[in-house]
Amino acid sequence: MTDYSRDRVRSFAIVANHGAGKTTLAEAMLYICGATEKLGKTDDGSSILDYEAEERSRKMSRNLHVGFCEWGGVLFNFIDTPGFPTFLFETESALSVVDGALLISSGATGIRAQLDKYWQLVLELGLPGILFINKLDKENVDFEATFTEIEKDFETKPILLTLPIGREESFCGFIDLIELKVYNYDSKGKAALSDVPDELAGDANAWREKIVESVAETNDELLEKYLEGETFDKDLLYGVIREGVVNSKFLPVLTGSAAKLIGVDFLLEVSKRYMPTPQDRPPVKGTNLEGEATDIGAGAPQTPCAAVFKTISDPYAGKISIMKVLSGSFASEATVFNSSKRSREKLSHMSRLIGKKQYPVTEALFGDIVAVSKLKDTLTGDTICLESSPVLVPLLKIPQAVISYAIKPKTRADEDKLMISLGKIREEDPTIQFRREEQTGEFLLSGTGQVHVEVTVNKLRDTYGVDVDMKTPKVPYKETIRKSTKAEGKYVKQTGGRGQYGDAWLEVEPLKRGGGYEFVNKIVGGAIPKNFIPSVEKGVKEAMQKGVLAGYPVTDVKVTLFDGKYHPVDSSDIAFQIAGSMGFKKAMEDAQPLLLEPIMKMEVTAPEDCLGDVIGDINARRGKVSGVDPQPGGHVISAEAPMGEVLTYAPELRSITSGRGTFSMEFSHYEEVPGHLSPKIIDEVSQ
Ligand code: GDP
């Protein structure tokens, strides 16, 4: 095995919106480094990283995938992340463990707002990054416009390191602006180097000057030298840029085409030069088992510690936990301590992964990303360390599921396997939630977006052989009354043999919203014997399960039993239950019954330029906006809206905000359905 000395490991996450070319670039890196013999492609389903059937057919990563390769004596561990906002948790999990980010912008579409959001996230996590402007071989590419957008939108100063040569079809390489060398690529991604021709020298020098200016502006001493006309040699440029990158002050920008393997070797070289080593990174803020703060990683005692950031539950290979070593190192087969679960584990079959292919290793190094098979208690988010020096790394907050669908197993066999299969999927993906909704009886599968739930349903089918139907869930409406009334429930049956007799007078009164249900017994003088009072209440409760309007449960009602009659022989428990039920139904019919609908409390974050549209849309959904709070990440809108109007809010918000809006919502309370909408809801139930 290659001996990677301590500063020869790099780890980064590849981050961008869907379709920018993340997987293509990752496959290209593997190919250029010789880690794969054939170039995997997402278009024809030959991607090594997107190995799940669902990912191949949708041409879309839904999970993060890890890979590694070696370039110039450096071990690169990288994580290819999914680009859909729905799977943001996967991207966040990846970014929370790596030492840097490789951002991709597809030159063809310009900087998408989402990329800016990803960069904000990268900065919030204190990570440095490199940006690769991809797809320069495609039509309508304007790399300069892209660069200008970055200069305008990003907080960090971009440094263009390569100037493209040729456009669209004829794009063939670039000028390395520090060395002033032309890189001209062949179809195998190999570059022929030459001097800059005269006709390009002017442009190249002007762009190079921009780099020099940015470097000069980093401190007064350099600025003075610059103003005095001193030239900076390339080693100084490399050194200052590296420091700027490691401290997230500079964002190196490269140009290329992942599909045509243009600039991929250069990207690896630049990553080797500028991406921080584990020693460059500040320590991770962890705690000991007593909750006292302790530093983990560089600058702290090198006691072994790793964070598990992904679990793969493979029906054949079993459970695979992927972890990043944050401090020290681990030997394969060692017994370690899961400090999150307080249990011992064995690091069996330790390997590095490329997609799902395992490459066994004997040691996981500081900064390394490795997979371990069949840990018994360990799940995503857990900390692995030594029992003798236990530490805990803070957990990532699992995002709230924001959209639910009702799922129904197609056959009995599907039903039997459903829970176990969903349990396994949740091991891999803690953002999936499932539960039975008591009132509607539906089985709800909830996720961070519509695509998330769809992908989970497909995974149930493809991986676990469980077929389910998926539909928008029913809204759990309720019923109540507007006014007080009294009614008699009388059940008399006297046809031969022993009869039945129960007679109960009930008063129903509305309670305030959220008041639930109250039962008061005001029988005096034994009009109904004591032992039949619970029977009447039982009958009332049963009738309340199905209201008179549309069969929804009744709530916010006080029921008073104030009179009645009995028969010494014919009265029975069942007769008084029926009387109670009849009395309640009759009273409810006369008490102006009405429908109640669940209201959700929402918090929507939207960028300023679509604030008006988002608020307009909430209003159109009968929502009420109670506040708008400008925050650095966007305006936070507080609102309430009826559940029935926001069942499919996730995809709609995405389209209004071009994927930049986020939201969370939770049940708040019940409110009256506006009178003009009730008939429609009642009709739907009776159909
Ligand atoms: P991801 O969603 O970011 O992982 O994007 P993919 O790697 O799946 O690429 C999306 C699409 O862009 C695919 O059709 C790729 O073939 C295509 N693509 C990626 N990189 C390039 C490139 O450099 N040039 C061209 N012309 N197409 C590219």
XYZ file of C-alpha atoms and ligand atoms in Angstrom:
715
model
C 0.000 0.000 0.000
C 1.157 3.506 -0.745
C 2.415 5.238 2.333
C 0.546 8.519 2.428
C 2.361 10.736 4.834
C 0.287 12.971 7.019
C -0.100 15.843 4.588
C -0.990 13.662 1.644
C -4.662 13.151 2.223
C -7.378 15.458 0.905
C -11.112 15.131 1.231
C -13.747 17.168 -0.505
C -17.419 17.074 -1.413
C -18.539 17.772 -4.965
C -21.445 20.156 -4.723
C -23.745 21.756 -7.310
C -27.265 21.760 -8.579
C -28.610 18.743 -10.431
C -27.234 18.420 -13.949
C -24.139 20.593 -13.499
C -21.959 17.557 -14.136
C -20.884 16.443 -10.647
C -21.033 12.739 -11.337
C -19.487 13.165 -14.781
C -16.596 15.090 -13.243
C -16.136 12.538 -10.459
C -16.080 9.720 -13.019
C -13.605 11.735 -15.090
C -11.296 12.167 -12.083
C -11.396 8.436 -11.410
C -10.584 7.739 -15.032
C -7.788 10.290 -15.327
C -6.156 8.957 -12.149
C -6.347 5.410 -13.478
C -8.720 4.280 -10.715
C -11.165 3.116 -13.397
C -10.343 1.666 -16.793
C -13.456 2.912 -18.539
C -15.028 6.342 -18.254
C -18.380 5.878 -16.484
C -21.231 7.972 -17.853
C -24.517 8.998 -16.285
C -26.222 9.208 -19.699
C -25.883 5.536 -20.616
C -26.218 4.212 -17.060
C -22.560 3.156 -16.864
C -21.743 5.459 -13.952
C -19.763 3.651 -11.281
C -20.765 6.131 -8.610
C -24.534 6.297 -9.313
C -24.944 2.562 -8.934
C -28.521 2.253 -7.731
C -31.086 1.224 -10.384
C -33.245 4.215 -9.506
C -30.311 6.599 -9.923
C -29.329 5.112 -13.232
C -32.837 5.268 -14.647
C -33.507 8.783 -13.388
C -29.951 9.881 -14.284
C -29.846 11.503 -10.900
C -27.944 10.917 -7.663
C -30.269 10.630 -4.691
C -27.553 9.536 -2.284
C -24.100 10.772 -1.644
C -21.466 8.444 -3.087
C -17.845 8.199 -2.158
C -14.841 7.575 -4.294
C -11.103 7.851 -3.960
C -8.166 8.187 -6.286
C -4.495 8.960 -6.179
C -2.874 11.863 -7.961
C 0.716 12.953 -7.617
C 1.245 10.964 -4.426
C -1.863 12.426 -2.804
C -4.895 10.402 -1.746
C -8.133 12.131 -2.695
C -11.264 11.045 -0.893
C -14.265 12.662 -2.459
C -17.994 12.595 -1.990
C -20.327 13.085 -4.935
C -23.499 14.679 -3.581
C -27.043 14.763 -4.973
C -27.995 18.111 -6.496
C -31.686 18.240 -5.653
C -32.703 20.490 -2.754
C -34.869 17.567 -1.627
C -31.738 15.614 -0.785
C -29.986 18.532 0.888
C -29.439 16.475 4.025
C -27.102 14.185 2.083
C -25.154 17.209 0.859
C -25.013 18.660 4.364
C -23.867 15.321 5.781
C -21.047 15.237 3.238
C -20.012 18.838 3.830
C -20.050 18.349 7.580
C -17.177 15.860 7.417
C -14.945 16.892 4.502
C -12.097 19.386 4.485
C -13.168 21.286 1.360
C -15.802 21.667 -1.349
C -15.526 21.356 -5.104
C -18.292 23.451 -6.600
C -19.415 23.014 -10.174
C -21.152 25.539 -12.310
C -22.321 24.509 -15.714
C -21.117 27.276 -17.969
C -24.050 26.635 -20.274
C -26.686 27.785 -17.850
C -24.661 30.329 -15.940
C -24.543 30.448 -12.201
C -27.747 29.112 -10.872
C -29.076 30.711 -7.743
C -28.866 27.351 -6.075
C -25.105 27.295 -6.408
C -24.925 30.514 -4.453
C -26.973 28.800 -1.770
C -24.572 25.871 -1.720
C -21.647 28.258 -1.427
C -23.345 29.956 1.542
C -23.678 26.539 3.137
C -20.017 25.766 2.455
C -19.024 29.063 4.082
C -21.318 28.524 7.064
C -19.527 25.236 7.688
C -16.217 27.090 7.542
C -14.999 25.190 4.491
C -12.816 26.357 1.623
C -13.680 25.561 -1.966
C -12.683 25.428 -5.591
C -15.076 26.177 -8.444
C -15.013 24.332 -11.752
C -16.918 25.995 -14.620
C -17.971 22.944 -16.563
C -19.482 22.189 -19.976
C -17.441 24.786 -21.836
C -17.739 22.573 -24.915
C -21.469 23.285 -25.077
C -23.367 25.928 -27.020
C -24.037 29.380 -25.626
C -21.276 29.201 -23.117
C -20.195 32.461 -21.676
C -17.602 31.726 -19.047
C -16.916 35.423 -18.548
C -20.548 36.151 -17.678
C -20.418 33.250 -15.240
C -17.270 34.598 -13.643
C -18.801 38.086 -13.375
C -21.873 36.619 -11.691
C -19.638 34.881 -9.183
C -17.749 38.118 -8.534
C -21.061 39.829 -7.883
C -22.905 37.136 -5.935
C -20.284 35.379 -3.858
C -18.804 36.811 -0.695
C -15.490 35.171 -1.504
C -13.110 36.596 -4.080
C -12.924 34.385 -7.161
C -9.515 33.896 -8.757
C -9.647 32.750 -12.361
C -6.741 30.359 -12.823
C -7.372 29.192 -16.395
C -8.501 31.143 -19.442
C -10.454 28.975 -21.931
C -9.268 28.626 -25.510
C -11.830 28.053 -28.265
C -15.578 28.121 -27.921
C -18.270 25.477 -27.906
C -17.302 22.607 -30.245
C -13.823 24.026 -30.698
C -13.133 24.436 -26.983
C -9.901 22.535 -26.583
C -8.120 23.754 -23.493
C -6.951 26.859 -21.675
C -4.084 28.994 -20.578
C -2.691 28.373 -17.105
C -2.674 31.989 -15.963
C 0.047 31.589 -13.348
C 2.554 29.623 -15.403
C 1.377 31.226 -18.667
C 1.277 27.914 -20.499
C -1.268 26.626 -22.998
C -2.941 23.276 -22.226
C -4.304 21.654 -25.367
C -6.243 18.436 -24.707
C -6.664 15.253 -26.700
C -9.690 12.970 -26.437
C -8.087 10.947 -23.625
C -7.758 13.994 -21.387
C -4.001 14.346 -21.945
C -2.728 17.865 -22.428
C 0.040 19.049 -24.742
C 1.752 22.080 -23.184
C 3.034 25.025 -25.204
C 3.806 28.715 -24.894
C 1.058 31.309 -25.135
C 0.741 32.484 -28.764
C 1.017 36.221 -29.391
C -2.644 36.659 -30.283
C -3.705 35.385 -26.850
C -0.944 37.017 -24.810
C -2.800 40.298 -24.264
C -5.875 38.608 -22.789
C -3.820 36.198 -20.758
C -1.714 38.978 -19.242
C -4.790 41.048 -18.393
C -6.376 38.108 -16.560
C -3.083 37.285 -14.874
C -2.923 40.843 -13.622
C -6.250 40.307 -11.892
C -4.697 37.412 -9.956
C -1.701 39.526 -9.021
C -3.969 42.349 -7.837
C -6.018 39.978 -5.690
C -2.839 38.595 -4.158
C -1.479 42.127 -3.567
C -4.650 43.142 -1.778
C -4.247 40.429 0.861
C -1.871 42.524 2.962
C -0.290 45.977 3.154
C 3.238 44.751 2.598
C 2.343 43.027 -0.680
C 0.208 45.970 -1.738
C 3.100 48.344 -1.234
C 5.403 46.125 -3.271
C 2.793 45.888 -5.985
C 2.297 49.632 -6.122
C 6.038 50.085 -6.326
C 5.949 47.956 -9.461
C 7.615 44.868 -7.992
C 6.714 41.610 -9.752
C 5.539 38.593 -7.798
C 7.103 35.272 -8.651
C 4.848 32.272 -9.097
C 5.836 30.624 -5.819
C 4.664 33.684 -3.968
C 1.388 33.611 -5.930
C 0.918 29.916 -5.138
C 1.645 30.444 -1.457
C -0.652 33.449 -0.984
C -3.464 31.881 -2.997
C -3.192 28.696 -0.959
C -3.447 30.620 2.281
C -6.430 32.547 0.881
C -8.161 29.325 -0.156
C -7.577 27.546 3.151
C -9.062 30.572 4.953
C -12.030 30.774 2.519
C -10.934 34.235 1.340
C -10.255 33.088 -2.218
C -12.216 30.815 -4.491
C -10.021 29.460 -7.297
C -12.013 29.180 -10.514
C -11.138 26.650 -13.210
C -12.611 26.086 -16.632
C -13.137 22.832 -18.487
C -15.338 20.072 -19.727
C -15.810 16.986 -17.596
C -17.387 15.091 -20.493
C -14.442 15.802 -22.811
C -11.891 15.340 -20.014
C -10.616 18.887 -20.496
C -9.051 20.356 -17.386
C -9.662 17.333 -15.170
C -5.954 16.668 -14.582
C -5.430 20.357 -13.912
C -8.285 20.333 -11.415
C -6.618 17.445 -9.569
C -3.332 19.318 -9.538
C -4.992 22.483 -8.239
C -6.874 20.477 -5.604
C -3.605 18.916 -4.482
C -2.035 22.355 -4.265
C -4.826 24.335 -2.616
C -7.279 21.993 -0.881
C -6.449 21.945 2.812
C -4.816 18.941 4.396
C -6.461 17.624 7.576
C -3.724 19.456 9.495
C -4.757 22.761 7.916
C -8.267 22.521 9.270
C -9.357 23.949 12.606
C -10.230 21.365 15.244
C -13.776 20.012 15.409
C -15.676 21.209 18.469
C -16.769 18.060 20.284
C -17.521 17.047 23.848
C -16.548 14.313 26.230
C -19.193 11.937 27.577
C -20.004 14.402 30.348
C -20.809 17.069 27.778
C -17.699 19.175 28.439
C -16.240 20.850 25.352
C -13.180 19.282 23.826
C -11.279 19.815 20.581
C -10.906 16.994 18.068
C -8.533 16.947 15.109
C -5.622 19.148 14.155
C -3.966 20.927 17.061
C -5.677 18.609 19.551
C -4.346 15.337 20.990
C -4.527 12.830 18.161
C -6.830 10.342 19.829
C -8.688 8.358 17.189
C -12.111 9.716 16.361
C -14.342 9.275 13.322
C -17.819 10.444 12.363
C -20.227 8.074 10.604
C -21.957 10.193 7.976
C -23.635 7.592 5.810
C -25.150 4.149 6.178
C -25.825 1.912 3.222
C -28.236 -0.908 3.797
C -27.599 -3.358 1.014
C -29.943 -6.351 0.814
C -26.984 -8.570 -0.165
C -23.875 -7.001 1.383
C -25.665 -6.001 4.607
C -25.018 -2.783 6.459
C -22.088 -0.610 5.465
C -21.154 2.430 7.555
C -19.069 5.158 5.958
C -16.962 7.281 8.264
C -14.522 10.144 8.078
C -11.498 10.041 10.361
C -11.451 13.361 12.219
C -8.458 12.613 14.400
C -5.767 9.940 14.761
C -6.100 6.735 12.788
C -7.838 3.354 13.026
C -6.589 -0.137 12.209
C -8.835 -2.576 10.425
C -10.366 -5.246 12.713
C -9.750 -3.056 15.792
C -12.306 -2.998 18.583
C -13.558 0.549 18.997
C -16.193 2.434 20.943
C -19.369 3.981 19.579
C -19.670 6.849 22.045
C -23.112 7.878 20.752
C -24.571 4.441 21.535
C -22.084 3.628 24.349
C -21.307 0.279 22.774
C -18.270 -1.589 21.490
C -17.922 -2.260 17.776
C -15.418 -4.085 15.585
C -14.060 -2.393 12.475
C -14.457 -5.427 10.221
C -13.544 -5.417 6.565
C -12.377 -1.836 6.454
C -12.195 -0.531 2.899
C -12.231 2.550 0.748
C -15.126 2.720 -1.652
C -15.633 3.713 -5.236
C -19.392 3.650 -5.587
C -20.241 0.287 -4.090
C -16.953 -1.409 -4.912
C -14.819 -2.015 -1.834
C -11.014 -1.723 -1.786
C -9.757 -3.228 1.495
C -7.352 -1.177 3.624
C -5.481 -2.046 6.789
C -5.582 1.451 8.212
C -7.825 4.499 8.067
C -5.696 7.631 8.162
C -6.313 11.061 9.613
C -8.582 12.740 7.024
C -9.481 9.426 5.354
C -12.942 8.222 4.384
C -13.497 4.499 4.866
C -16.328 2.006 4.903
C -16.850 -0.630 7.579
C -19.161 -3.628 7.275
C -21.793 -4.869 9.664
C -21.420 -2.566 12.664
C -24.176 -3.746 14.969
C -25.438 -0.596 16.697
C -23.922 2.193 14.639
C -26.078 4.552 12.607
C -25.528 7.759 10.661
C -24.415 10.561 12.967
C -22.617 8.342 15.489
C -19.084 8.942 16.738
C -16.509 6.149 16.687
C -13.553 6.490 19.057
C -11.635 4.556 21.705
C -13.266 3.459 24.932
C -10.245 4.760 26.830
C -10.654 8.317 25.471
C -14.271 8.751 24.444
C -15.443 11.880 22.618
C -18.622 12.922 20.876
C -18.947 14.902 17.672
C -22.094 17.044 17.426
C -24.834 15.536 15.316
C -26.213 17.111 12.196
C -29.771 18.244 12.678
C -32.028 15.958 10.684
C -34.351 18.080 8.578
C -38.057 17.921 9.106
C -40.114 15.961 6.619
C -42.317 18.470 4.819
C -44.493 16.426 2.507
C -46.516 13.286 3.162
C -48.128 10.756 0.884
C -50.508 7.967 1.742
C -49.105 4.620 0.708
C -51.031 1.391 0.373
C -49.388 -2.013 -0.081
C -50.695 -3.702 -3.216
C -50.876 -7.208 -1.775
C -50.840 -8.938 1.590
C -47.238 -9.999 0.963
C -46.276 -6.371 0.345
C -47.983 -5.366 3.568
C -46.034 -7.954 5.552
C -42.676 -6.721 4.286
C -43.435 -3.002 4.418
C -42.402 -2.125 7.956
C -39.117 -4.048 7.932
C -38.172 -2.597 4.554
C -38.973 0.952 5.614
C -36.932 0.373 8.773
C -33.947 -0.557 6.605
C -34.440 2.453 4.348
C -34.535 4.696 7.406
C -31.179 3.336 8.548
C -29.795 4.756 5.311
C -31.943 7.820 5.228
C -32.981 9.229 8.587
C -34.993 11.989 6.883
C -37.730 9.535 5.892
C -40.597 9.271 8.389
C -43.577 6.944 8.464
C -46.611 6.502 10.654
C -50.240 5.546 10.615
C -52.617 8.503 10.800
C -55.091 7.417 13.412
C -58.094 9.318 12.148
C -57.911 8.514 8.451
C -56.351 5.079 8.971
C -53.875 5.868 6.211
C -50.214 4.903 6.308
C -48.237 8.076 5.727
C -44.751 8.223 4.263
C -43.165 11.633 4.709
C -40.017 13.112 3.246
C -38.265 16.332 2.403
C -39.987 16.642 -0.988
C -42.161 14.868 -3.501
C -39.188 13.375 -5.347
C -37.805 12.101 -2.047
C -41.000 10.164 -1.294
C -41.252 8.915 -4.903
C -37.678 7.707 -4.845
C -38.311 5.928 -1.539
C -41.390 4.207 -2.981
C -39.325 3.087 -5.978
C -36.598 1.862 -3.674
C -39.175 -0.175 -1.761
C -40.112 -1.813 -5.056
C -36.674 -2.239 -6.647
C -34.591 -3.134 -3.620
C -37.053 -4.779 -1.258
C -39.722 -6.069 -3.666
C -42.490 -4.163 -1.877
C -45.098 -2.653 -4.196
C -47.196 0.212 -2.871
C -49.597 2.735 -4.338
C -48.904 6.330 -3.448
C -51.424 9.143 -3.314
C -52.033 12.501 -1.704
C -53.181 11.841 1.856
C -56.644 12.568 3.133
C -57.040 15.679 5.229
C -58.135 14.732 8.748
C -61.140 17.064 8.976
C -63.265 17.154 12.097
C -66.797 18.209 12.846
C -68.294 20.323 15.575
C -71.435 22.348 16.372
C -72.186 26.039 16.447
C -75.104 26.240 18.907
C -76.596 24.444 21.900
C -79.605 22.175 21.597
C -81.385 19.429 23.456
C -82.624 16.165 22.050
C -84.082 12.883 23.182
C -82.621 9.571 22.245
C -85.183 6.887 22.779
C -84.708 3.260 21.936
C -87.671 1.039 22.546
C -88.119 -2.480 21.209
C -90.919 -4.537 22.564
C -91.738 -7.349 20.216
C -92.209 -10.553 22.208
C -89.750 -11.900 24.777
C -87.564 -9.495 26.655
C -87.670 -5.987 25.185
C -85.169 -3.170 25.032
C -85.721 0.209 26.621
C -83.474 3.215 26.955
C -84.402 6.874 26.966
C -81.872 9.678 27.396
C -82.208 13.449 27.092
C -79.012 15.155 26.104
C -77.924 18.727 25.769
C -75.036 19.511 23.430
C -73.083 22.781 23.670
C -70.125 24.026 21.675
C -66.798 24.239 23.492
C -64.068 26.650 22.521
C -61.594 25.516 19.831
C -59.314 22.828 21.208
C -61.780 22.131 24.042
C -62.159 18.496 22.932
C -64.988 16.697 24.655
C -66.748 16.863 28.020
C -69.492 14.660 29.414
C -71.566 15.835 32.365
C -74.085 13.718 34.197
C -76.939 15.756 35.691
C -79.374 12.943 36.331
C -81.087 13.378 39.646
C -83.589 11.210 41.439
C -82.606 8.068 39.574
C -84.327 8.900 36.236
C -81.629 6.673 34.747
C -79.985 4.185 37.120
C -76.307 4.892 37.848
C -75.090 1.739 36.135
C -76.536 2.877 32.790
C -74.930 6.346 32.809
C -71.598 4.968 31.393
C -73.666 3.167 28.740
C -75.160 6.467 27.586
C -71.687 8.024 27.462
C -70.339 5.077 25.503
C -73.133 5.549 22.950
C -72.380 9.278 22.713
C -68.670 8.642 22.173
C -69.395 6.123 19.489
C -71.670 8.560 17.669
C -68.953 11.212 17.931
C -66.579 9.021 15.922
C -68.648 9.775 12.840
C -70.218 13.196 12.662
C -73.520 13.821 10.933
C -72.074 16.051 8.198
C -69.479 13.897 6.470
C -68.591 11.190 8.953
C -65.540 12.947 10.434
C -64.903 12.724 14.198
C -66.703 15.301 16.311
C -64.812 17.538 18.692
C -65.177 20.614 20.905
C -68.527 19.567 22.292
C -69.907 19.376 25.808
C -72.620 16.747 26.267
C -74.892 16.869 29.308
C -77.176 14.014 30.191
C -79.953 15.720 32.115
C -82.984 13.445 32.002
C -84.251 10.089 30.866
C -86.407 7.088 31.626
C -85.829 3.449 32.191
C -87.767 0.210 32.347
C -87.096 -2.097 35.288
C -86.975 -5.200 33.073
C -86.215 -4.122 29.505
C -83.490 -1.519 30.126
C -79.971 -2.745 29.367
C -76.467 -1.523 28.727
C -76.930 -1.839 24.980
C -80.336 -0.086 24.989
C -78.842 2.954 26.742
C -75.815 2.937 24.427
C -78.145 3.110 21.437
C -80.236 5.806 23.160
C -77.074 7.855 23.857
C -75.934 7.507 20.268
C -79.363 8.397 18.835
C -79.701 11.365 21.174
C -76.314 12.736 20.225
C -76.913 12.428 16.480
C -80.286 14.109 16.746
C -78.928 16.926 18.866
C -75.975 17.445 16.570
C -78.190 17.722 13.506
C -80.052 20.585 15.149
C -76.967 22.320 16.512
C -75.722 23.752 13.190
C -72.942 21.267 12.584
C -69.843 22.506 10.775
C -66.522 21.222 9.477
C -63.147 21.974 11.024
C -59.902 21.779 9.116
C -56.328 21.354 10.377
C -54.232 24.502 10.140
C -50.478 24.224 9.670
C -47.973 26.648 11.105
C -45.395 27.371 8.424
C -42.035 29.031 8.202
C -40.993 29.722 4.637
C -37.579 31.068 3.692
C -37.424 32.806 0.332
C -34.964 35.073 -1.429
C -35.976 38.722 -1.652
C -36.653 38.711 -5.391
C -39.467 36.173 -5.045
C -40.848 37.327 -1.709
C -43.945 38.895 -3.313
C -44.742 35.761 -5.295
C -44.324 33.508 -2.271
C -46.584 35.674 -0.096
C -49.131 35.989 -2.917
C -49.178 32.227 -3.237
C -49.669 31.741 0.518
C -52.611 34.149 0.414
C -54.076 32.306 -2.554
C -53.968 29.158 -0.429
C -56.143 30.812 2.213
C -53.016 31.277 4.279
C -52.317 34.147 6.637
C -48.880 35.714 6.800
C -48.078 36.935 10.298
C -44.564 38.251 9.771
C -41.600 38.624 7.441
C -38.152 38.661 8.953
C -35.152 39.545 6.762
C -32.312 37.135 7.572
C -28.915 36.659 5.900
C -30.073 33.425 4.196
C -33.326 34.969 2.871
C -36.575 36.395 4.208
C -38.309 34.208 6.764
C -42.088 34.318 6.345
C -44.217 33.147 9.249
C -47.648 32.004 8.194
C -50.543 29.693 8.827
C -52.422 27.825 6.136
C -55.028 25.059 5.930
C -53.450 21.621 5.530
C -55.651 20.815 2.532
C -54.083 23.724 0.655
C -50.454 22.849 1.342
C -50.331 19.084 0.834
C -48.215 19.592 -2.294
C -46.521 22.808 -1.241
C -42.954 21.495 -1.563
C -42.823 21.196 -5.382
C -44.799 24.391 -5.802
C -42.502 26.462 -3.601
C -39.590 24.995 -5.492
C -40.992 26.190 -8.785
C -41.840 29.697 -7.501
C -38.347 30.191 -6.068
C -36.330 28.206 -8.640
C -35.362 25.809 -5.917
C -34.086 28.448 -3.496
C -37.016 28.473 -1.076
C -37.262 26.156 1.905
C -39.970 25.622 4.451
C -40.993 23.704 7.491
C -44.468 23.146 8.803
C -46.219 21.506 11.672
C -49.769 21.023 12.790
C -51.038 23.970 14.797
C -54.778 23.813 15.463
C -58.214 23.309 13.941
C -60.340 26.094 12.451
C -63.736 26.294 10.809
C -63.826 25.486 7.110
C -65.290 28.557 5.349
C -68.982 27.918 4.686
C -68.715 28.044 0.901
C -66.071 25.286 0.831
C -67.858 22.797 3.093
C -70.269 21.398 0.482
C -67.350 20.455 -1.779
C -65.561 18.572 1.015
C -68.793 16.861 2.070
C -69.497 15.880 -1.552
C -66.028 14.397 -1.963
C -66.578 12.118 1.035
C -69.940 10.873 -0.192
C -68.576 9.992 -3.643
P -24.967 15.874 -11.901
O -26.451 15.825 -11.704
O -24.405 17.187 -11.467
O -24.228 14.704 -11.316
O -24.764 15.854 -13.488
P -24.292 14.667 -14.447
O -22.866 14.358 -14.239
O -25.273 13.542 -14.346
O -24.413 15.405 -15.861
C -25.632 15.932 -16.310
C -25.636 15.952 -17.827
O -24.640 16.853 -18.297
C -25.307 14.615 -18.456
O -26.088 14.476 -19.621
C -23.831 14.735 -18.821
O -23.475 13.953 -19.925
C -23.764 16.203 -19.175
N -22.409 16.759 -18.978
C -21.678 16.726 -17.852
N -20.514 17.351 -18.049
C -20.518 17.797 -19.323
C -19.585 18.521 -20.118
O -18.511 18.905 -19.705
N -19.967 18.809 -21.390
C -21.152 18.416 -21.913
N -21.415 18.721 -23.167
N -22.046 17.724 -21.208
C -21.730 17.420 -19.921
